[in-house]
Amino acid sequence: MRLLAGLARQAASAPPDGRLDLADGETVASLAARCGVDPAAVGTVLVNGRAAGPEVRLAPGDDVVFVPPITGG
Amino acid sequence: MPDLSDDALSQAIAAAAHDAPYPDGRPGRFLTLDAVAALARECGLSPRRVEIAALERGVCPLRYARNLRAFTMAEQARLLASCAAMVGLGGLGGGLLENLVRTGVGTVRAADGDIFEESNLNRQLLSDRAALGVPKASAALARAAAVNPSVDFSAQAGFLDRAGMDALLEGADVAVDALGGLVDRPALAAAARQRGIPLVTGAVAGYTVIVATVPPGASSPVELLAGGGGTAAEEVLGCPSPAVMAAAALMAAEVVRLLAGRAPALAGKALVADLEAMRFDTVTF
């Protein structure tokens, strides 16, 4: 998993190398919760390059990217 | 000479051109800046029309010599005949303008109602100390004319409502979202959708960059990425220059590709660049 644009600074329990073992029935939401990612700070979650909702089930090897709202220019 | 025949134009261009090798050693025929300006006066044409006519006859304006072979002569001529409409002349817009004008996009229309302030100096290419308090549109006009007077550039010093965006996009081949913040982006996306033209969009927060191309009728990934509410990350992380310049350059590459008549590289996809990790991912929506 990766935390973009400042989310890593807030997520105290995220593994530094981005690799973690999946819990039984792990979803995007449960992964965020146990890594300390504030759901209110997340704009979009990408699972294997596709936008995914909080209920999406994760499988071993999935690439999960948490992206906050980004609108600057 | 408003009734200049094709033959006469060909002869005038041939007489004004000089032989020189391209950087790779191939022989070429070129027109200098002065030759383009003199031909424009002599033939009663705009410099842009002279450059298009020259390219159609196998003569390359010297200023585009190093655009070839990124573009063929026919594509360079097509770029000069094309029109981009851009909203925003700040961080993204300044970098985009620089790229589009140097590349030789023939017509660029832009709008921004802001004036430059000190907090823009960290990233906005059109800003400098002398430009503080100056409308961004005025600085853009001066820059475009100084770099490439062949480009027909116009800039409105005003914030556009939906009707204004509709008018700006009329006749344009590509819409360019160089806005900051989220407030006006949906209106521009809607205007592009209504015109049936692609929209190239981008956003930055800290060292994270998102760039996407929205084909006519598709939904905008930036709206998706900015979704979910909460504080926009750039308000916490800011917009540092390398990220803004990178976003502008990536957007410009897509805009120019579309205007040259090629398929977009990011149709229905977004490029997410993480400049902290130096990692680029393409994501599908």
GROMACS .gro file of C-alpha atoms in nm:
model
  358
    1MET     CA    1   0.000   0.000   0.000
    2ARG     CA    2   0.103   0.359  -0.059
    3LEU     CA    3  -0.017   0.682   0.099
    4LEU     CA    4   0.015   0.985  -0.128
    5ALA     CA    5   0.038   1.358  -0.067
    6GLY     CA    6   0.082   1.377   0.309
    7LEU     CA    7  -0.145   1.088   0.413
    8ALA     CA    8   0.158   0.894   0.536
    9ARG     CA    9   0.232   1.165   0.791
   10GLN     CA   10  -0.106   1.113   0.952
   11ALA     CA   11  -0.114   0.734   0.934
   12ALA     CA   12   0.093   0.639   1.237
   13SER     CA   13   0.046   0.262   1.205
   14ALA     CA   14   0.120   0.225   0.833
   15PRO     CA   15   0.419  -0.001   0.753
   16PRO     CA   16   0.715   0.206   0.626
   17ASP     CA   17   0.780  -0.031   0.336
   18GLY     CA   18   0.410  -0.042   0.244
   19ARG     CA   19   0.388  -0.420   0.276
   20LEU     CA   20   0.154  -0.590   0.520
   21ASP     CA   21  -0.024  -0.919   0.572
   22LEU     CA   22  -0.394  -0.923   0.502
   23ALA     CA   23  -0.638  -0.997   0.781
   24ASP     CA   24  -0.929  -1.233   0.714
   25GLY     CA   25  -1.192  -1.050   0.511
   26GLU     CA   26  -0.968  -0.746   0.474
   27THR     CA   27  -1.133  -0.454   0.291
   28VAL     CA   28  -1.013  -0.111   0.184
   29ALA     CA   29  -1.187   0.035   0.490
   30SER     CA   30  -1.041  -0.214   0.740
   31LEU     CA   31  -0.692  -0.165   0.596
   32ALA     CA   32  -0.727   0.213   0.630
   33ALA     CA   33  -0.854   0.180   0.986
   34ARG     CA   34  -0.570  -0.040   1.112
   35CYS     CA   35  -0.307   0.181   0.946
   36GLY     CA   36  -0.451   0.495   1.104
   37VAL     CA   37  -0.564   0.654   0.778
   38ASP     CA   38  -0.837   0.911   0.847
   39PRO     CA   39  -1.123   0.828   0.604
   40ALA     CA   40  -1.220   1.197   0.599
   41ALA     CA   41  -0.875   1.282   0.458
   42VAL     CA   42  -0.899   1.036   0.167
   43GLY     CA   43  -1.034   1.145  -0.170
   44THR     CA   44  -0.995   0.824  -0.368
   45VAL     CA   45  -0.858   0.476  -0.316
   46LEU     CA   46  -0.701   0.292  -0.608
   47VAL     CA   47  -0.675  -0.086  -0.598
   48ASN     CA   48  -0.453  -0.217  -0.876
   49GLY     CA   49  -0.494   0.111  -1.061
   50ARG     CA   50  -0.873   0.128  -1.039
   51ALA     CA   51  -1.089   0.343  -0.814
   52ALA     CA   52  -1.233   0.129  -0.534
   53GLY     CA   53  -1.491   0.188  -0.262
   54PRO     CA   54  -1.431   0.120   0.110
   55GLU     CA   55  -1.612  -0.215   0.097
   56VAL     CA   56  -1.387  -0.365  -0.171
   57ARG     CA   57  -1.225  -0.693  -0.056
   58LEU     CA   58  -0.848  -0.714  -0.087
   59ALA     CA   59  -0.649  -1.011  -0.211
   60PRO     CA   60  -0.282  -1.100  -0.158
   61GLY     CA   61  -0.061  -0.895  -0.390
   62ASP     CA   62  -0.312  -0.612  -0.436
   63ASP     CA   63  -0.161  -0.267  -0.484
   64VAL     CA   64  -0.359  -0.015  -0.278
   65VAL     CA   65  -0.303   0.359  -0.310
   66PHE     CA   66  -0.475   0.613  -0.086
   67VAL     CA   67  -0.504   0.959  -0.245
   68PRO     CA   68  -0.630   1.270  -0.065
   69PRO     CA   69  -0.833   1.534  -0.253
   70ILE     CA   70  -0.587   1.703  -0.490
   71THR     CA   71  -0.692   2.021  -0.669
   72GLY     CA   72  -0.395   2.261  -0.654
   73GLY     CA   73  -0.239   2.433  -0.950
   74MET     CA   74  -0.077   4.119  -5.206
   75PRO     CA   75  -0.408   3.976  -5.081
   76ASP     CA   76  -0.472   3.778  -5.403
   77LEU     CA   77  -0.137   3.607  -5.390
   78SER     CA   78  -0.150   3.286  -5.593
   79ASP     CA   79  -0.020   2.955  -5.464
   80ASP     CA   80   0.261   2.972  -5.717
   81ALA     CA   81   0.363   3.320  -5.613
   82LEU     CA   82   0.359   3.219  -5.247
   83SER     CA   83   0.569   2.911  -5.323
   84GLN     CA   84   0.819   3.125  -5.512
   85ALA     CA   85   0.837   3.385  -5.235
   86ILE     CA   86   0.895   3.113  -4.973
   87ALA     CA   87   1.157   2.940  -5.190
   88ALA     CA   88   1.341   3.267  -5.240
   89ALA     CA   89   1.339   3.349  -4.868
   90ALA     CA   90   1.445   3.001  -4.749
   91HIS     CA   91   1.800   2.891  -4.687
   92ASP     CA   92   1.966   2.549  -4.698
   93ALA     CA   93   2.107   2.404  -4.378
   94PRO     CA   94   2.131   2.062  -4.218
   95TYR     CA   95   1.892   1.944  -3.948
   96PRO     CA   96   2.059   1.855  -3.615
   97ASP     CA   97   2.081   1.492  -3.733
   98GLY     CA   98   2.263   1.591  -4.054
   99ARG     CA   99   1.974   1.558  -4.298
  100PRO     CA  100   1.958   1.843  -4.549
  101GLY     CA  101   1.680   2.092  -4.484
  102ARG     CA  102   1.527   2.419  -4.602
  103PHE     CA  103   1.456   2.677  -4.335
  104LEU     CA  104   1.302   3.018  -4.275
  105THR     CA  105   1.451   3.248  -4.013
  106LEU     CA  106   1.236   3.467  -3.789
  107ASP     CA  107   1.327   3.768  -4.002
  108ALA     CA  108   1.237   3.581  -4.319
  109VAL     CA  109   0.896   3.485  -4.176
  110ALA     CA  110   0.830   3.847  -4.075
  111ALA     CA  111   0.941   3.983  -4.415
  112LEU     CA  112   0.727   3.727  -4.602
  113ALA     CA  113   0.429   3.815  -4.385
  114ARG     CA  114   0.465   4.182  -4.481
  115GLU     CA  115   0.537   4.107  -4.846
  116CYS     CA  116   0.250   3.862  -4.889
  117GLY     CA  117  -0.008   4.030  -4.666
  118LEU     CA  118  -0.038   3.721  -4.448
  119SER     CA  119  -0.003   3.666  -4.074
  120PRO     CA  120   0.330   3.512  -3.966
  121ARG     CA  121   0.132   3.204  -3.864
  122ARG     CA  122  -0.010   3.162  -4.217
  123VAL     CA  123   0.340   3.207  -4.361
  124GLU     CA  124   0.476   2.934  -4.133
  125ILE     CA  125   0.192   2.696  -4.226
  126ALA     CA  126   0.245   2.765  -4.598
  127ALA     CA  127   0.620   2.707  -4.562
  128LEU     CA  128   0.572   2.376  -4.381
  129GLU     CA  129   0.325   2.264  -4.647
  130ARG     CA  130   0.603   2.327  -4.901
  131GLY     CA  131   0.869   2.135  -4.708
  132VAL     CA  132   1.033   2.446  -4.561
  133CYS     CA  133   1.070   2.450  -4.182
  134PRO     CA  134   1.063   2.773  -3.983
  135LEU     CA  135   1.396   2.752  -3.803
  136ARG     CA  136   1.227   2.797  -3.463
  137TYR     CA  137   1.058   2.456  -3.508
  138ALA     CA  138   1.365   2.269  -3.641
  139ARG     CA  139   1.408   2.085  -3.314
  140ASN     CA  140   1.038   1.998  -3.293
  141LEU     CA  141   1.091   1.769  -3.592
  142ARG     CA  142   1.090   1.454  -3.566
  143ALA     CA  143   0.881   1.470  -3.253
  144PHE     CA  144   0.634   1.603  -3.510
  145THR     CA  145   0.632   1.565  -3.887
  146MET     CA  146   0.612   1.879  -4.098
  147ALA     CA  147   0.245   1.802  -4.161
  148GLU     CA  148   0.184   1.771  -3.785
  149GLN     CA  149   0.371   2.097  -3.718
  150ALA     CA  150   0.151   2.267  -3.977
  151ARG     CA  151  -0.154   2.112  -3.813
  152LEU     CA  152  -0.041   2.242  -3.472
  153LEU     CA  153  -0.012   2.593  -3.616
  154ALA     CA  154  -0.365   2.563  -3.752
  155SER     CA  155  -0.505   2.433  -3.421
  156CYS     CA  156  -0.666   2.609  -3.124
  157ALA     CA  157  -0.637   2.539  -2.751
  158ALA     CA  158  -0.866   2.708  -2.496
  159MET     CA  159  -0.722   2.728  -2.145
  160VAL     CA  160  -0.875   2.848  -1.820
  161GLY     CA  161  -0.619   2.963  -1.564
  162LEU     CA  162  -0.286   3.142  -1.608
  163GLY     CA  163  -0.130   3.062  -1.270
  164GLY     CA  164   0.105   2.774  -1.193
  165LEU     CA  165  -0.032   2.521  -1.439
  166GLY     CA  166  -0.137   2.784  -1.694
  167GLY     CA  167   0.198   2.962  -1.701
  168GLY     CA  168   0.387   2.639  -1.767
  169LEU     CA  169   0.131   2.527  -2.023
  170LEU     CA  170   0.142   2.858  -2.206
  171GLU     CA  171   0.521   2.841  -2.227
  172ASN     CA  172   0.506   2.490  -2.377
  173LEU     CA  173   0.218   2.558  -2.618
  174VAL     CA  174   0.365   2.883  -2.749
  175ARG     CA  175   0.713   2.739  -2.799
  176THR     CA  176   0.573   2.427  -2.967
  177GLY     CA  177   0.380   2.643  -3.212
  178VAL     CA  178   0.017   2.583  -3.125
  179GLY     CA  179  -0.130   2.840  -3.362
  180THR     CA  180  -0.415   2.979  -3.155
  181VAL     CA  181  -0.432   2.984  -2.777
  182ARG     CA  182  -0.719   3.147  -2.590
  183ALA     CA  183  -0.696   3.189  -2.215
  184ALA     CA  184  -0.868   3.356  -1.924
  185ASP     CA  185  -0.773   3.442  -1.568
  186GLY     CA  186  -0.912   3.722  -1.353
  187ASP     CA  187  -0.631   3.717  -1.097
  188ILE     CA  188  -0.339   3.950  -1.044
  189PHE     CA  189   0.004   3.824  -0.938
  190GLU     CA  190   0.086   3.828  -0.568
  191GLU     CA  191   0.394   3.733  -0.370
  192SER     CA  192   0.264   3.388  -0.280
  193ASN     CA  193   0.262   3.302  -0.654
  194LEU     CA  194   0.637   3.356  -0.692
  195ASN     CA  195   0.729   3.006  -0.568
  196ARG     CA  196   0.589   2.838  -0.880
  197GLN     CA  197   0.412   3.056  -1.134
  198LEU     CA  198   0.627   3.100  -1.443
  199LEU     CA  199   0.460   3.422  -1.555
  200SER     CA  200   0.520   3.591  -1.221
  201ASP     CA  201   0.824   3.790  -1.119
  202ARG     CA  202   0.885   4.085  -0.890
  203ALA     CA  203   0.791   4.335  -1.159
  204ALA     CA  204   0.463   4.153  -1.225
  205LEU     CA  205   0.331   4.180  -0.868
  206GLY     CA  206  -0.008   4.349  -0.888
  207VAL     CA  207  -0.024   4.292  -1.266
  208PRO     CA  208  -0.315   4.094  -1.416
  209LYS     CA  209  -0.205   3.742  -1.505
  210ALA     CA  210  -0.369   3.788  -1.846
  211SER     CA  211  -0.148   4.091  -1.920
  212ALA     CA  212   0.171   3.909  -1.821
  213ALA     CA  213   0.065   3.615  -2.040
  214LEU     CA  214   0.007   3.839  -2.341
  215ALA     CA  215   0.353   3.992  -2.303
  216ARG     CA  216   0.520   3.652  -2.261
  217ALA     CA  217   0.348   3.489  -2.560
  218ALA     CA  218   0.432   3.782  -2.787
  219ALA     CA  219   0.794   3.785  -2.670
  220VAL     CA  220   0.843   3.411  -2.728
  221ASN     CA  221   0.645   3.344  -3.044
  222PRO     CA  222   0.459   3.624  -3.223
  223SER     CA  223   0.328   3.373  -3.478
  224VAL     CA  224   0.093   3.238  -3.212
  225ASP     CA  225  -0.245   3.408  -3.211
  226PHE     CA  226  -0.280   3.442  -2.833
  227SER     CA  227  -0.564   3.614  -2.653
  228ALA     CA  228  -0.619   3.638  -2.279
  229GLN     CA  229  -0.920   3.771  -2.094
  230ALA     CA  230  -0.857   3.934  -1.757
  231GLY     CA  231  -1.168   3.793  -1.594
  232PHE     CA  232  -1.308   3.494  -1.410
  233LEU     CA  233  -1.535   3.298  -1.640
  234ASP     CA  234  -1.880   3.174  -1.552
  235ARG     CA  235  -2.026   2.879  -1.742
  236ALA     CA  236  -2.140   3.104  -2.031
  237GLY     CA  237  -1.794   3.257  -2.049
  238MET     CA  238  -1.637   2.912  -2.063
  239ASP     CA  239  -1.878   2.812  -2.341
  240ALA     CA  240  -1.768   3.118  -2.538
  241LEU     CA  241  -1.397   3.057  -2.473
  242LEU     CA  242  -1.426   2.698  -2.598
  243GLU     CA  243  -1.612   2.787  -2.918
  244GLY     CA  244  -1.409   2.666  -3.214
  245ALA     CA  245  -1.133   2.522  -2.991
  246ASP     CA  246  -0.996   2.175  -3.056
  247VAL     CA  247  -0.895   2.103  -2.695
  248ALA     CA  248  -0.998   2.248  -2.358
  249VAL     CA  249  -0.727   2.285  -2.096
  250ASP     CA  250  -0.804   2.290  -1.725
  251ALA     CA  251  -0.528   2.498  -1.566
  252LEU     CA  252  -0.746   2.598  -1.271
  253GLY     CA  253  -0.651   2.577  -0.909
  254GLY     CA  254  -0.905   2.452  -0.657
  255LEU     CA  255  -1.219   2.257  -0.736
  256VAL     CA  256  -1.482   2.530  -0.760
  257ASP     CA  257  -1.467   2.603  -1.136
  258ARG     CA  258  -1.340   2.269  -1.266
  259PRO     CA  259  -1.679   2.096  -1.302
  260ALA     CA  260  -1.814   2.390  -1.510
  261LEU     CA  261  -1.518   2.367  -1.747
  262ALA     CA  262  -1.558   1.989  -1.775
  263ALA     CA  263  -1.927   2.042  -1.856
  264ALA     CA  264  -1.847   2.310  -2.115
  265ALA     CA  265  -1.594   2.080  -2.287
  266ARG     CA  266  -1.843   1.794  -2.281
  267GLN     CA  267  -2.108   2.017  -2.440
  268ARG     CA  268  -1.866   2.130  -2.711
  269GLY     CA  269  -1.769   1.769  -2.773
  270ILE     CA  270  -1.396   1.835  -2.735
  271PRO     CA  271  -1.141   1.660  -2.513
  272LEU     CA  272  -1.033   1.816  -2.185
  273VAL     CA  273  -0.682   1.789  -2.048
  274THR     CA  274  -0.679   1.839  -1.674
  275GLY     CA  275  -0.427   1.831  -1.391
  276ALA     CA  276  -0.380   1.902  -1.023
  277VAL     CA  277  -0.104   1.910  -0.766
  278ALA     CA  278  -0.072   1.868  -0.390
  279GLY     CA  279   0.275   1.870  -0.245
  280TYR     CA  280   0.488   1.639  -0.458
  281THR     CA  281   0.188   1.445  -0.590
  282VAL     CA  282   0.072   1.522  -0.944
  283ILE     CA  283  -0.236   1.403  -1.128
  284VAL     CA  284  -0.283   1.451  -1.502
  285ALA     CA  285  -0.568   1.314  -1.710
  286THR     CA  286  -0.736   1.346  -2.045
  287VAL     CA  287  -1.113   1.339  -2.054
  288PRO     CA  288  -1.247   1.231  -2.393
  289PRO     CA  289  -1.573   1.396  -2.501
  290GLY     CA  290  -1.857   1.266  -2.289
  291ALA     CA  291  -1.646   1.087  -2.027
  292SER     CA  292  -1.636   1.176  -1.658
  293SER     CA  293  -1.335   1.359  -1.520
  294PRO     CA  294  -1.093   1.158  -1.307
  295VAL     CA  295  -0.986   1.471  -1.126
  296GLU     CA  296  -1.340   1.513  -1.003
  297LEU     CA  297  -1.316   1.156  -0.880
  298LEU     CA  298  -0.977   1.210  -0.721
  299ALA     CA  299  -1.095   1.528  -0.555
  300GLY     CA  300  -1.405   1.351  -0.428
  301GLY     CA  301  -1.481   1.232  -0.078
  302GLY     CA  302  -1.485   1.576   0.078
  303GLY     CA  303  -1.234   1.683   0.337
  304THR     CA  304  -0.958   1.936   0.311
  305ALA     CA  305  -0.779   1.953  -0.022
  306ALA     CA  306  -0.427   1.825   0.040
  307GLU     CA  307  -0.254   2.124  -0.124
  308GLU     CA  308  -0.391   2.350   0.149
  309VAL     CA  309  -0.175   2.154   0.392
  310LEU     CA  310   0.112   2.055   0.161
  311GLY     CA  311   0.125   2.353  -0.073
  312CYS     CA  312   0.213   2.352  -0.443
  313PRO     CA  313   0.591   2.337  -0.489
  314SER     CA  314   0.743   2.443  -0.819
  315PRO     CA  315   0.879   2.107  -0.944
  316ALA     CA  316   0.539   1.943  -0.903
  317VAL     CA  317   0.353   2.229  -1.071
  318MET     CA  318   0.602   2.251  -1.360
  319ALA     CA  319   0.593   1.874  -1.405
  320ALA     CA  320   0.212   1.876  -1.414
  321ALA     CA  321   0.213   2.158  -1.670
  322ALA     CA  322   0.467   1.978  -1.889
  323LEU     CA  323   0.278   1.649  -1.875
  324MET     CA  324  -0.048   1.827  -1.958
  325ALA     CA  325   0.119   2.014  -2.244
  326ALA     CA  326   0.245   1.688  -2.393
  327GLU     CA  327  -0.112   1.556  -2.400
  328VAL     CA  328  -0.255   1.883  -2.540
  329VAL     CA  329   0.002   1.895  -2.818
  330ARG     CA  330  -0.044   1.528  -2.898
  331LEU     CA  331  -0.419   1.584  -2.939
  332LEU     CA  332  -0.372   1.901  -3.146
  333ALA     CA  333  -0.128   1.719  -3.375
  334GLY     CA  334  -0.410   1.477  -3.453
  335ARG     CA  335  -0.288   1.184  -3.249
  336ALA     CA  336  -0.484   0.976  -3.001
  337PRO     CA  337  -0.448   1.082  -2.637
  338ALA     CA  338  -0.211   0.877  -2.424
  339LEU     CA  339  -0.435   0.913  -2.118
  340ALA     CA  340  -0.786   0.864  -2.258
  341GLY     CA  341  -1.001   0.762  -1.964
  342LYS     CA  342  -0.689   0.723  -1.754
  343ALA     CA  343  -0.500   0.938  -1.509
  344LEU     CA  344  -0.128   0.961  -1.454
  345VAL     CA  345  -0.043   0.980  -1.084
  346ALA     CA  346   0.314   1.100  -1.033
  347ASP     CA  347   0.469   1.081  -0.688
  348LEU     CA  348   0.778   1.302  -0.706
  349GLU     CA  349   0.885   1.209  -0.353
  350ALA     CA  350   0.923   0.844  -0.449
  351MET     CA  351   0.985   0.932  -0.820
  352ARG     CA  352   0.714   0.688  -0.912
  353PHE     CA  353   0.468   0.725  -1.199
  354ASP     CA  354   0.150   0.515  -1.221
  355THR     CA  355  -0.126   0.517  -1.479
  356VAL     CA  356  -0.464   0.445  -1.327
  357THR     CA  357  -0.789   0.361  -1.500
  358PHE     CA  358  -1.129   0.502  -1.412
   0.00000   0.00000   0.00000
